[in-house]
CSV table of C-alpha atoms in Angstrom, one decimal:
chain,number,residue,atom,x,y,z
W,1,UNK,CA,-26.3,-47.2,5.7
W,2,UNK,CA,-26.9,-46.3,2.0
W,3,UNK,CA,-24.2,-44.4,0.1
W,4,UNK,CA,-25.8,-41.3,0.1
W,5,UNK,CA,-26.2,-41.5,4.7
W,6,UNK,CA,-23.0,-42.5,4.3
W,7,UNK,CA,-21.9,-39.1,2.6
W,8,UNK,CA,-23.8,-36.4,4.9
W,9,UNK,CA,-22.7,-37.7,7.5
W,10,UNK,CA,-18.7,-37.1,6.7
W,11,UNK,CA,-20.1,-33.9,5.0
W,12,UNK,CA,-21.4,-33.0,8.7
W,13,UNK,CA,-18.0,-34.3,10.3
W,14,UNK,CA,-15.8,-32.4,8.1
W,15,UNK,CA,-18.3,-29.4,8.7
W,16,UNK,CA,-18.0,-29.9,12.0
W,17,UNK,CA,-14.3,-29.6,11.7
W,18,UNK,CA,-13.9,-26.5,9.5
W,19,UNK,CA,-16.3,-24.7,11.7
W,20,UNK,CA,-14.1,-25.8,15.0
W,21,UNK,CA,-11.2,-24.7,12.6
W,22,UNK,CA,-12.9,-21.0,11.7
W,23,UNK,CA,-13.7,-20.8,14.9
W,24,UNK,CA,-10.5,-20.5,16.3
W,25,UNK,CA,-8.7,-18.2,13.8
W,26,UNK,CA,-10.8,-16.0,14.2
W,27,UNK,CA,-12.3,-16.7,18.2
W,28,UNK,CA,-9.1,-17.2,18.9
W,29,UNK,CA,-7.1,-15.3,17.4
W,30,UNK,CA,-4.7,-18.5,16.2
W,31,UNK,CA,-1.7,-17.3,13.6
W,32,UNK,CA,-0.5,-20.7,13.7
W,33,UNK,CA,0.1,-21.8,10.0
W,34,UNK,CA,-0.6,-25.2,10.6
W,35,UNK,CA,-4.1,-24.1,11.6
W,36,UNK,CA,-5.2,-22.1,8.2
W,37,UNK,CA,-3.9,-25.1,6.1
W,38,UNK,CA,-5.8,-27.3,8.3
W,39,UNK,CA,-8.7,-25.4,7.7
W,40,UNK,CA,-7.7,-25.4,4.0
W,41,UNK,CA,-7.7,-28.7,3.4
W,42,UNK,CA,-11.0,-29.2,5.3
W,43,UNK,CA,-12.6,-27.1,3.0
W,44,UNK,CA,-11.2,-29.0,0.1
W,45,UNK,CA,-12.0,-32.2,1.3
W,46,UNK,CA,-16.1,-30.5,2.2
W,47,UNK,CA,-16.3,-29.6,-1.9
W,48,UNK,CA,-14.7,-33.0,-3.5
W,49,UNK,CA,-17.8,-34.8,-0.6
W,50,UNK,CA,-20.3,-32.9,-1.3
W,51,UNK,CA,-19.4,-32.3,-5.8
W,52,UNK,CA,-17.7,-35.6,-6.8
W,53,UNK,CA,-20.0,-37.5,-9.6
W,54,UNK,CA,-22.9,-34.8,-9.1
W,55,UNK,CA,-22.5,-35.0,-13.9
W,56,UNK,CA,-22.5,-31.2,-13.8
W,57,UNK,CA,-20.8,-30.1,-16.7
W,58,UNK,CA,-19.0,-26.7,-17.0
W,59,UNK,CA,-18.8,-26.9,-20.6
W,60,UNK,CA,-22.8,-26.7,-21.0
W,61,UNK,CA,-24.0,-23.4,-22.4
W,62,UNK,CA,-27.5,-23.7,-20.7
W,63,UNK,CA,-26.0,-25.0,-17.6
W,64,UNK,CA,-23.8,-21.8,-17.8
W,65,UNK,CA,-26.2,-19.4,-18.6
W,66,UNK,CA,-28.6,-21.0,-15.5
W,67,UNK,CA,-25.1,-20.0,-13.5
W,68,UNK,CA,-25.6,-16.7,-14.3
W,69,UNK,CA,-29.0,-15.7,-13.6
W,70,UNK,CA,-28.1,-17.3,-10.4
W,71,UNK,CA,-25.4,-15.4,-9.5
W,72,UNK,CA,-27.0,-12.2,-10.6
W,73,UNK,CA,-29.7,-13.1,-8.2
W,74,UNK,CA,-28.0,-14.9,-5.2
W,75,UNK,CA,-26.5,-12.9,-1.8
W,76,UNK,CA,-23.3,-12.7,-1.6
W,77,UNK,CA,-21.8,-13.0,1.7
W,78,UNK,CA,-20.4,-9.1,3.0
W,79,UNK,CA,-17.3,-10.9,5.1
W,80,UNK,CA,-17.0,-12.3,0.7
W,81,UNK,CA,-17.0,-8.3,-1.1
W,82,UNK,CA,-14.3,-5.9,-1.1
W,83,UNK,CA,-14.3,-2.9,1.3
W,84,UNK,CA,-13.4,-1.6,-1.5
W,85,UNK,CA,-14.9,-1.9,-4.6
W,86,UNK,CA,-18.5,-4.1,-2.8
W,87,UNK,CA,-17.9,-6.7,-5.7
W,88,UNK,CA,-17.1,-10.6,-5.2
W,89,UNK,CA,-12.8,-10.9,-3.9
W,90,UNK,CA,-11.3,-12.4,-7.0
W,91,UNK,CA,-8.0,-12.9,-4.8
W,92,UNK,CA,-8.4,-11.8,-1.1
W,93,UNK,CA,-5.2,-10.7,0.4
W,94,UNK,CA,-4.7,-9.2,3.9
W,95,UNK,CA,-3.1,-5.6,4.8
W,96,UNK,CA,-1.2,-5.0,7.4
W,97,UNK,CA,-4.6,-3.4,9.2
W,98,UNK,CA,-5.2,-7.1,9.6
W,99,UNK,CA,-8.1,-6.2,6.8
W,100,UNK,CA,-8.7,-8.5,4.1
W,101,UNK,CA,-8.8,-6.8,0.2
W,102,UNK,CA,-8.9,-7.7,-3.6
W,103,UNK,CA,-5.2,-7.8,-4.4
W,104,UNK,CA,-6.8,-5.3,-7.7
W,105,UNK,CA,-8.2,-2.6,-6.1
W,106,UNK,CA,-6.2,-2.4,-2.4
W,107,UNK,CA,-3.2,-2.7,-4.6
W,108,UNK,CA,-4.8,0.6,-6.6
W,109,UNK,CA,-4.7,1.9,-3.3
W,110,UNK,CA,-1.7,1.6,-2.3
W,111,UNK,CA,-0.5,3.0,-6.3
W,112,UNK,CA,-1.8,5.9,-5.6
W,113,UNK,CA,-0.2,6.9,-3.1
W,114,UNK,CA,-2.4,6.0,0.2
W,115,UNK,CA,-0.5,5.5,2.8
W,116,UNK,CA,-3.1,3.9,5.2
W,117,UNK,CA,-6.2,1.1,5.9
W,118,UNK,CA,-9.4,2.3,3.7
W,119,UNK,CA,-11.6,0.3,6.4
W,120,UNK,CA,-9.6,1.3,9.8
W,121,UNK,CA,-7.8,4.4,8.8
W,122,UNK,CA,-4.6,3.1,10.5
W,123,UNK,CA,-0.9,4.5,8.9
W,124,UNK,CA,0.5,1.0,7.6
W,125,UNK,CA,4.4,0.4,8.8
W,126,UNK,CA,4.2,-2.3,5.8
W,127,UNK,CA,2.5,-2.5,2.5
W,128,UNK,CA,3.3,-5.7,2.2
W,129,UNK,CA,0.4,-8.0,0.2
W,130,UNK,CA,-0.2,-11.4,1.8
W,131,UNK,CA,-2.5,-14.1,0.2
W,132,UNK,CA,-5.0,-14.8,1.9
W,133,UNK,CA,-6.2,-18.7,1.3
W,134,UNK,CA,-8.7,-19.7,3.3
W,135,UNK,CA,-11.0,-17.1,2.6
W,136,UNK,CA,-10.1,-17.3,-1.0
W,137,UNK,CA,-11.0,-21.2,-0.1
W,138,UNK,CA,-14.3,-20.9,1.7
W,139,UNK,CA,-15.3,-18.5,-1.6
W,140,UNK,CA,-14.7,-20.7,-4.0
W,141,UNK,CA,-16.5,-23.3,-1.6
W,142,UNK,CA,-19.4,-20.6,-1.6
W,143,UNK,CA,-19.5,-19.9,-5.0
W,144,UNK,CA,-20.0,-23.8,-6.0
W,145,UNK,CA,-22.4,-24.2,-4.3
W,146,UNK,CA,-24.4,-21.5,-5.6
W,147,UNK,CA,-23.2,-22.2,-9.0
W,148,UNK,CA,-21.6,-19.0,-8.9
W,149,UNK,CA,-18.3,-18.5,-11.4
W,150,UNK,CA,-15.4,-17.8,-9.9
W,151,UNK,CA,-13.8,-15.1,-11.7
W,152,UNK,CA,-9.9,-16.1,-12.3
W,153,UNK,CA,-7.3,-14.4,-10.2
W,154,UNK,CA,-6.4,-11.3,-11.8
W,155,UNK,CA,-2.8,-12.3,-12.7
W,156,UNK,CA,-4.6,-15.5,-14.8
W,157,UNK,CA,-6.6,-12.9,-15.9
W,158,UNK,CA,-3.8,-10.5,-17.2
W,159,UNK,CA,-2.7,-13.0,-19.1
W,160,UNK,CA,-5.5,-14.4,-20.7
W,161,UNK,CA,-5.8,-10.4,-22.3
W,162,UNK,CA,-2.7,-10.1,-23.8
W,163,UNK,CA,-3.6,-10.5,-27.7
W,164,UNK,CA,-1.2,-10.8,-31.1
W,165,UNK,CA,-2.6,-7.4,-31.0
W,166,UNK,CA,-0.7,-6.7,-28.6
W,167,UNK,CA,2.7,-8.8,-28.8
W,168,UNK,CA,2.8,-7.2,-32.6
W,169,UNK,CA,2.1,-3.6,-31.3
W,170,UNK,CA,5.5,-4.0,-28.9
W,171,UNK,CA,7.7,-5.9,-31.7
W,172,UNK,CA,6.9,-2.7,-34.1
W,173,UNK,CA,7.5,-0.8,-31.2
W,174,UNK,CA,10.5,-2.2,-30.1
W,175,UNK,CA,11.8,-2.1,-34.2
W,176,UNK,CA,11.6,1.7,-33.5
W,177,UNK,CA,13.9,1.8,-30.6
W,178,UNK,CA,16.4,0.1,-31.4
W,179,UNK,CA,19.5,2.1,-31.9
W,180,UNK,CA,19.5,2.3,-35.5
W,181,UNK,CA,16.2,4.3,-35.9
W,182,UNK,CA,15.6,7.8,-36.5
W,183,UNK,CA,14.7,10.3,-33.6
W,184,UNK,CA,11.4,10.7,-34.8
W,185,UNK,CA,11.2,7.2,-35.1
W,186,UNK,CA,12.0,6.9,-31.2
W,187,UNK,CA,10.0,9.4,-29.6
W,188,UNK,CA,7.2,8.3,-31.8
W,189,UNK,CA,8.2,4.7,-30.3
W,190,UNK,CA,8.2,6.1,-26.9
W,191,UNK,CA,5.0,7.4,-26.4
W,192,UNK,CA,3.1,4.7,-28.2
W,193,UNK,CA,4.9,2.8,-25.4
W,194,UNK,CA,3.2,5.2,-22.5
W,195,UNK,CA,0.1,5.7,-24.3
W,196,UNK,CA,-0.3,0.9,-24.3
W,197,UNK,CA,1.2,0.8,-21.0
W,198,UNK,CA,-0.7,3.4,-19.2
W,199,UNK,CA,-4.6,2.0,-20.2
W,200,UNK,CA,-4.0,-2.2,-21.0
W,201,UNK,CA,-2.8,-4.2,-18.0
W,202,UNK,CA,-2.1,-6.7,-20.1
W,203,UNK,CA,0.1,-4.8,-22.2
W,204,UNK,CA,2.6,-4.2,-18.5
W,205,UNK,CA,2.1,-8.0,-17.7
W,206,UNK,CA,3.1,-8.5,-21.5
W,207,UNK,CA,6.7,-6.2,-21.4
W,208,UNK,CA,7.1,-7.5,-18.0
W,209,UNK,CA,7.1,-10.9,-20.5
W,210,UNK,CA,10.1,-8.8,-22.5
W,211,UNK,CA,12.4,-7.1,-20.2
W,212,UNK,CA,14.4,-5.7,-22.5
W,213,UNK,CA,11.9,-3.3,-23.4
W,214,UNK,CA,13.1,-1.6,-20.2
W,215,UNK,CA,17.2,-1.1,-21.2
W,216,UNK,CA,15.8,-0.1,-24.6
W,217,UNK,CA,14.1,2.5,-23.1
W,218,UNK,CA,15.8,3.5,-21.0
W,219,UNK,CA,18.6,4.0,-23.7
W,220,UNK,CA,16.9,6.7,-25.3
W,221,UNK,CA,18.0,8.9,-22.0
W,222,UNK,CA,21.7,8.9,-23.5
W,223,UNK,CA,20.5,9.7,-26.7
W,224,UNK,CA,20.9,13.7,-26.6
W,225,UNK,CA,18.4,14.4,-29.2
W,226,UNK,CA,15.8,12.7,-27.2
W,227,UNK,CA,17.2,13.2,-23.7
W,228,UNK,CA,17.1,17.4,-24.6
W,229,UNK,CA,13.6,17.1,-25.5
W,230,UNK,CA,11.3,17.9,-22.1
W,231,UNK,CA,8.2,15.3,-24.1
W,232,UNK,CA,10.1,12.3,-24.1
W,233,UNK,CA,11.9,12.4,-21.1
W,234,UNK,CA,8.2,12.9,-19.3
W,235,UNK,CA,7.1,10.0,-21.5
W,236,UNK,CA,9.5,7.9,-20.2
W,237,UNK,CA,8.9,8.8,-16.9
W,238,UNK,CA,5.5,8.0,-17.0
W,239,UNK,CA,6.3,5.0,-19.4
W,240,UNK,CA,8.0,3.5,-16.0
W,241,UNK,CA,5.5,4.4,-14.0
W,242,UNK,CA,2.6,2.6,-15.9
W,243,UNK,CA,4.7,-0.5,-15.6
W,244,UNK,CA,5.7,-0.3,-12.2
W,245,UNK,CA,2.0,-0.9,-11.0
W,246,UNK,CA,2.4,-4.7,-12.8
W,247,UNK,CA,3.4,-6.9,-9.3
W,248,UNK,CA,6.3,-8.6,-11.0
W,249,UNK,CA,7.9,-5.5,-13.2
W,250,UNK,CA,9.1,-3.6,-9.7
W,251,UNK,CA,11.9,-6.0,-9.4
W,252,UNK,CA,12.4,-6.3,-13.9
W,253,UNK,CA,13.0,-2.5,-13.0
W,254,UNK,CA,14.8,-2.4,-9.7
W,255,UNK,CA,17.0,-4.9,-11.2
W,256,UNK,CA,17.7,-2.5,-14.0
W,257,UNK,CA,21.1,-0.5,-13.7
W,258,UNK,CA,19.7,2.8,-15.4
W,259,UNK,CA,16.0,2.7,-13.6
W,260,UNK,CA,16.2,4.0,-10.2
W,261,UNK,CA,19.5,6.6,-11.6
W,262,UNK,CA,16.9,7.9,-14.3
W,263,UNK,CA,14.1,8.2,-12.7
W,264,UNK,CA,16.9,10.0,-9.5
W,265,UNK,CA,18.0,12.1,-12.0
W,266,UNK,CA,14.6,13.3,-14.1
W,267,UNK,CA,13.4,14.1,-10.1
W,268,UNK,CA,16.5,16.8,-10.1
W,269,UNK,CA,16.3,18.6,-13.6
W,270,UNK,CA,12.9,17.8,-14.8
W,271,UNK,CA,9.9,19.7,-15.4
W,272,UNK,CA,6.8,19.6,-12.4
W,273,UNK,CA,5.2,17.4,-13.4
W,274,UNK,CA,8.2,15.0,-14.7
W,275,UNK,CA,9.2,15.2,-11.3
W,276,UNK,CA,5.8,14.0,-9.4
W,277,UNK,CA,5.7,11.3,-11.8
W,278,UNK,CA,9.1,10.6,-11.0
W,279,UNK,CA,8.6,10.4,-7.7
W,280,UNK,CA,4.7,8.3,-7.9
W,281,UNK,CA,7.2,5.5,-9.8
W,282,UNK,CA,10.0,6.0,-7.2
W,283,UNK,CA,6.8,4.8,-4.4
W,284,UNK,CA,5.1,2.0,-6.1
W,285,UNK,CA,9.0,0.4,-7.4
W,286,UNK,CA,9.7,1.0,-3.2
W,287,UNK,CA,6.6,-1.5,-2.5
W,288,UNK,CA,10.2,-3.8,-2.4
W,289,UNK,CA,11.8,-3.7,0.1
W,290,UNK,CA,15.1,-5.0,-2.1
W,291,UNK,CA,13.9,-1.4,-3.9
W,292,UNK,CA,13.6,0.3,-0.9
W,293,UNK,CA,17.4,0.5,-0.3
W,294,UNK,CA,18.5,0.8,-3.8
W,295,UNK,CA,16.8,3.6,-4.1
W,296,UNK,CA,17.3,5.5,-0.2
W,297,UNK,CA,21.3,4.4,-1.8
W,298,UNK,CA,21.0,5.8,-4.7
W,299,UNK,CA,20.5,9.7,-3.3
W,300,UNK,CA,17.1,9.7,-4.2
W,301,UNK,CA,16.0,11.4,0.1
W,302,UNK,CA,17.2,15.3,-1.0
W,303,UNK,CA,14.9,15.4,-4.0
W,304,UNK,CA,12.1,13.8,-2.8
W,305,UNK,CA,12.6,16.4,0.3
W,306,UNK,CA,13.1,19.2,-2.0
W,307,UNK,CA,9.9,18.2,-4.2
W,308,UNK,CA,8.1,18.0,-0.2
W,309,UNK,CA,9.0,21.4,0.2
W,310,UNK,CA,8.7,23.5,-3.3
W,311,UNK,CA,6.5,21.0,-5.4
W,312,UNK,CA,2.7,21.6,-6.3
W,313,UNK,CA,0.1,20.4,-5.0
W,314,UNK,CA,-0.2,16.6,-6.4
W,315,UNK,CA,4.2,16.3,-6.8
W,316,UNK,CA,4.0,16.8,-3.1
W,317,UNK,CA,1.5,14.2,-2.2
W,318,UNK,CA,3.6,11.6,-4.2
W,319,UNK,CA,7.1,13.2,-2.6
W,320,UNK,CA,4.8,12.4,0.7
W,321,UNK,CA,4.3,8.7,0.1
W,322,UNK,CA,8.0,8.4,-1.6
W,323,UNK,CA,9.4,9.5,1.3
W,324,UNK,CA,6.5,7.7,3.6
W,325,UNK,CA,7.9,4.5,2.1
W,326,UNK,CA,11.3,4.5,2.0
W,327,UNK,CA,11.5,5.6,5.5
W,328,UNK,CA,9.7,2.0,6.6
W,329,UNK,CA,14.3,0.9,6.0
W,330,UNK,CA,15.9,2.0,9.7
W,331,UNK,CA,18.7,3.0,7.2
W,332,UNK,CA,16.8,5.8,5.0
W,333,UNK,CA,14.9,7.4,7.9
W,334,UNK,CA,19.4,8.3,9.1
W,335,UNK,CA,19.4,9.7,4.9
W,336,UNK,CA,15.5,11.6,5.2
W,337,UNK,CA,16.3,13.4,8.4
W,338,UNK,CA,19.7,14.2,7.0
W,339,UNK,CA,18.8,16.3,3.9
W,340,UNK,CA,16.3,18.1,6.1
W,341,UNK,CA,12.8,16.5,5.8
W,342,UNK,CA,11.7,16.8,10.0
W,343,UNK,CA,11.7,20.9,8.9
W,344,UNK,CA,9.7,20.3,5.7
W,345,UNK,CA,7.1,18.3,7.7
W,346,UNK,CA,6.4,20.6,10.4
W,347,UNK,CA,6.1,23.7,7.9
W,348,UNK,CA,3.7,21.7,6.5
W,349,UNK,CA,1.6,20.9,8.9
W,350,UNK,CA,1.9,24.2,10.5
W,351,UNK,CA,0.4,26.2,6.8
W,352,UNK,CA,-1.8,23.5,6.9
W,353,UNK,CA,-1.2,22.0,4.3
W,354,UNK,CA,-0.2,18.2,3.4
W,355,UNK,CA,-1.0,17.1,6.7
W,356,UNK,CA,-1.8,13.9,6.5
W,357,UNK,CA,1.6,12.8,4.9
W,358,UNK,CA,3.6,14.9,6.4
W,359,UNK,CA,2.5,12.9,10.3
W,360,UNK,CA,2.3,10.2,9.2
W,361,UNK,CA,6.4,11.2,8.4
W,362,UNK,CA,6.8,12.4,11.0
W,363,UNK,CA,5.3,9.7,13.1
W,364,UNK,CA,7.4,6.7,10.9
W,365,UNK,CA,11.1,9.2,12.6
W,366,UNK,CA,9.5,9.6,15.8
W,367,UNK,CA,12.1,6.6,17.5
W,368,UNK,CA,15.0,7.9,15.6
W,369,UNK,CA,16.8,10.6,18.6
W,370,UNK,CA,17.6,12.9,16.3
W,371,UNK,CA,14.7,14.1,14.2
W,372,UNK,CA,13.1,14.3,18.1
W,373,UNK,CA,16.0,16.2,18.8
W,374,UNK,CA,15.5,18.5,16.2
W,375,UNK,CA,11.3,18.5,16.7
W,376,UNK,CA,12.1,19.8,20.2
W,377,UNK,CA,15.1,22.6,19.4
W,378,UNK,CA,12.6,23.9,16.4
W,379,UNK,CA,9.7,24.8,18.3
W,380,UNK,CA,7.3,21.7,16.5
W,381,UNK,CA,5.4,21.0,20.3
W,382,UNK,CA,2.8,23.6,20.0
W,383,UNK,CA,1.4,22.2,16.2
W,384,UNK,CA,1.2,18.7,17.1
W,385,UNK,CA,-0.7,20.5,20.0
W,386,UNK,CA,-2.7,21.6,17.6
W,387,UNK,CA,-3.5,19.2,15.8
W,388,UNK,CA,-4.3,17.1,18.9
W,389,UNK,CA,-7.1,19.2,20.1
W,390,UNK,CA,-8.8,21.1,16.9
W,391,UNK,CA,-8.5,17.8,14.4
W,392,UNK,CA,-11.7,15.9,12.6
W,393,UNK,CA,-9.1,13.1,11.8
W,394,UNK,CA,-9.0,10.6,14.4
W,395,UNK,CA,-5.2,9.0,12.7
W,396,UNK,CA,-3.9,12.5,12.3
W,397,UNK,CA,-4.8,13.2,16.3
W,398,UNK,CA,-2.9,9.5,16.7
W,399,UNK,CA,-0.1,10.6,14.6
W,400,UNK,CA,0.8,13.5,16.9
W,401,UNK,CA,0.7,12.5,19.5
W,402,UNK,CA,2.8,9.6,18.8
W,403,UNK,CA,5.1,12.1,18.0
W,404,UNK,CA,4.5,13.9,21.0
W,405,UNK,CA,4.8,11.2,23.3
W,406,UNK,CA,8.6,10.8,21.8
W,407,UNK,CA,9.6,14.4,22.3
W,408,UNK,CA,8.2,15.0,25.8
W,409,UNK,CA,10.4,11.6,26.8
W,410,UNK,CA,13.4,12.6,25.2
W,411,UNK,CA,12.9,16.2,26.3
W,412,UNK,CA,10.8,16.7,30.0
W,413,UNK,CA,10.8,20.3,29.8
W,414,UNK,CA,8.5,20.3,26.7
W,415,UNK,CA,5.9,19.0,29.1
W,416,UNK,CA,4.8,22.4,30.3
W,417,UNK,CA,3.4,22.9,27.0
W,418,UNK,CA,1.4,20.1,27.1
W,419,UNK,CA,-0.2,21.0,30.7
W,420,UNK,CA,-0.4,24.2,29.9
W,421,UNK,CA,-2.6,22.4,26.9
W,422,UNK,CA,-4.6,20.0,28.8
W,423,UNK,CA,-5.3,23.6,32.0
W,424,UNK,CA,-6.4,25.0,28.9
W,425,UNK,CA,-8.6,22.6,27.1
W,426,UNK,CA,-7.7,18.9,28.1
W,427,UNK,CA,-7.0,17.9,24.9
W,428,UNK,CA,-4.6,15.5,25.9
W,429,UNK,CA,-7.9,13.8,28.7
W,430,UNK,CA,-9.8,13.8,25.7
W,431,UNK,CA,-7.9,11.8,23.4
W,432,UNK,CA,-6.6,9.8,26.0
W,433,UNK,CA,-10.5,9.0,26.8
W,434,UNK,CA,-11.6,9.0,22.7
W,435,UNK,CA,-8.4,8.5,20.8
W,436,UNK,CA,-8.0,4.9,19.2
W,437,UNK,CA,-5.9,2.4,20.7
W,438,UNK,CA,-3.1,4.4,20.1
W,439,UNK,CA,-3.3,7.5,20.7
W,440,UNK,CA,-4.8,6.6,24.1
W,441,UNK,CA,-2.0,4.6,25.0
W,442,UNK,CA,0.4,8.1,24.3
W,443,UNK,CA,-1.7,10.1,25.5
W,444,UNK,CA,-1.6,8.3,29.0
W,445,UNK,CA,1.2,8.2,28.8
W,446,UNK,CA,2.2,11.7,28.3
W,447,UNK,CA,-0.2,12.2,31.1
W,448,UNK,CA,1.5,10.3,33.3
W,449,UNK,CA,4.4,12.4,33.1
W,450,UNK,CA,2.7,15.4,33.2
W,451,UNK,CA,1.0,14.6,36.1
W,452,UNK,CA,4.2,13.1,37.8
W,453,UNK,CA,6.6,16.1,37.3
W,454,UNK,CA,3.6,18.0,38.9
W,455,UNK,CA,4.2,16.4,41.7
W,456,UNK,CA,8.0,16.4,42.1
W,457,UNK,CA,7.7,20.1,41.3
W,458,UNK,CA,5.3,21.0,44.0
W,459,UNK,CA,7.0,18.7,46.9
W,460,UNK,CA,11.1,19.6,45.9
W,461,UNK,CA,12.5,22.7,47.6
């Protein structure tokens, strides 16, 4: 057999092995790390066997232009497209819901305060983004086969976009922020930093390379002539928010001893807009579990709950997102309950305000005994039944029945209210048949408990 025939045999065997491994992962729900690694190795070996020695030059301008034209005409497989952007994924990551997205788009979705998976609408118990190396390798292989240029990873792209002009701009800003500068110069520097970090991802990455920028920025909050200026205070908080969007900056900011306490202080005393941005910054930083603990321990929960109760609509949303994220850590759930979050979110649900976020918070707290007791003791069942009966949102129905199940297991007398609703409208039965899988389980559990209660009452003397 000639060299070409041998190569084709090798390709066929590798394709067969790759199909077996991918099938094991997708259809067999194989969660072993070894299987993913074997698939990635098989894909890499297939790429090497198919394309080594091809003689193609990536640096050839004519070939590059030809590849660009081909990219515009080739139909990209649907599973390589980000569900949010509908574009070829650069850096595929897996969300807690099991869905894969391009990192930059799902990160922007989460950083905007969304608490659910865009595709499934499932409320996320964890916002960790796990690299999907297998899909990345498959995309790389497909791009090679079709002459499509695979964009670099987002972080690589950001580093490449940092210009000398931006480095010089940061240097000038740092000079103006120094303690020896005048108050007007420092005000101007803070404003420039806010504007640059808002519009440029590469500049946010650049500041991360210079961690001394953050303490210098925050030091302005201790200068009387600056701290009393609400505009400066707003610029500083918004700059911290902008910087926190860049993943690598989250740890840098969280590790700074001034950063989180300063945000919490502004959360208590700032203007409504600044308090809202402070809550948004705390939400962004809380993507790291270590920051969740610090934020809770340093006393952010009380002012967040107060903002959730009394803030503007956008401020309430930012506060709700931050509270939900912080409550993923068990210790923070106790803090939230202690600061009165249950009463605040029940009132919001009753008034049809911030319903999505409020139900998500209650569902997260439904495993906390004190929270369940408070819901039971403060007439929390009727608004939950109202959501189950009238809401058109499957996710809200699910969260409501999760909380209702916990309340009924704690206080069996609440089954009477459930029974009255069931006899009048059959809302729980409909949910048990047509809800999400989790909603069906909880609704069925409530119905079973209610029916057993009816049975025992009927035969008691």
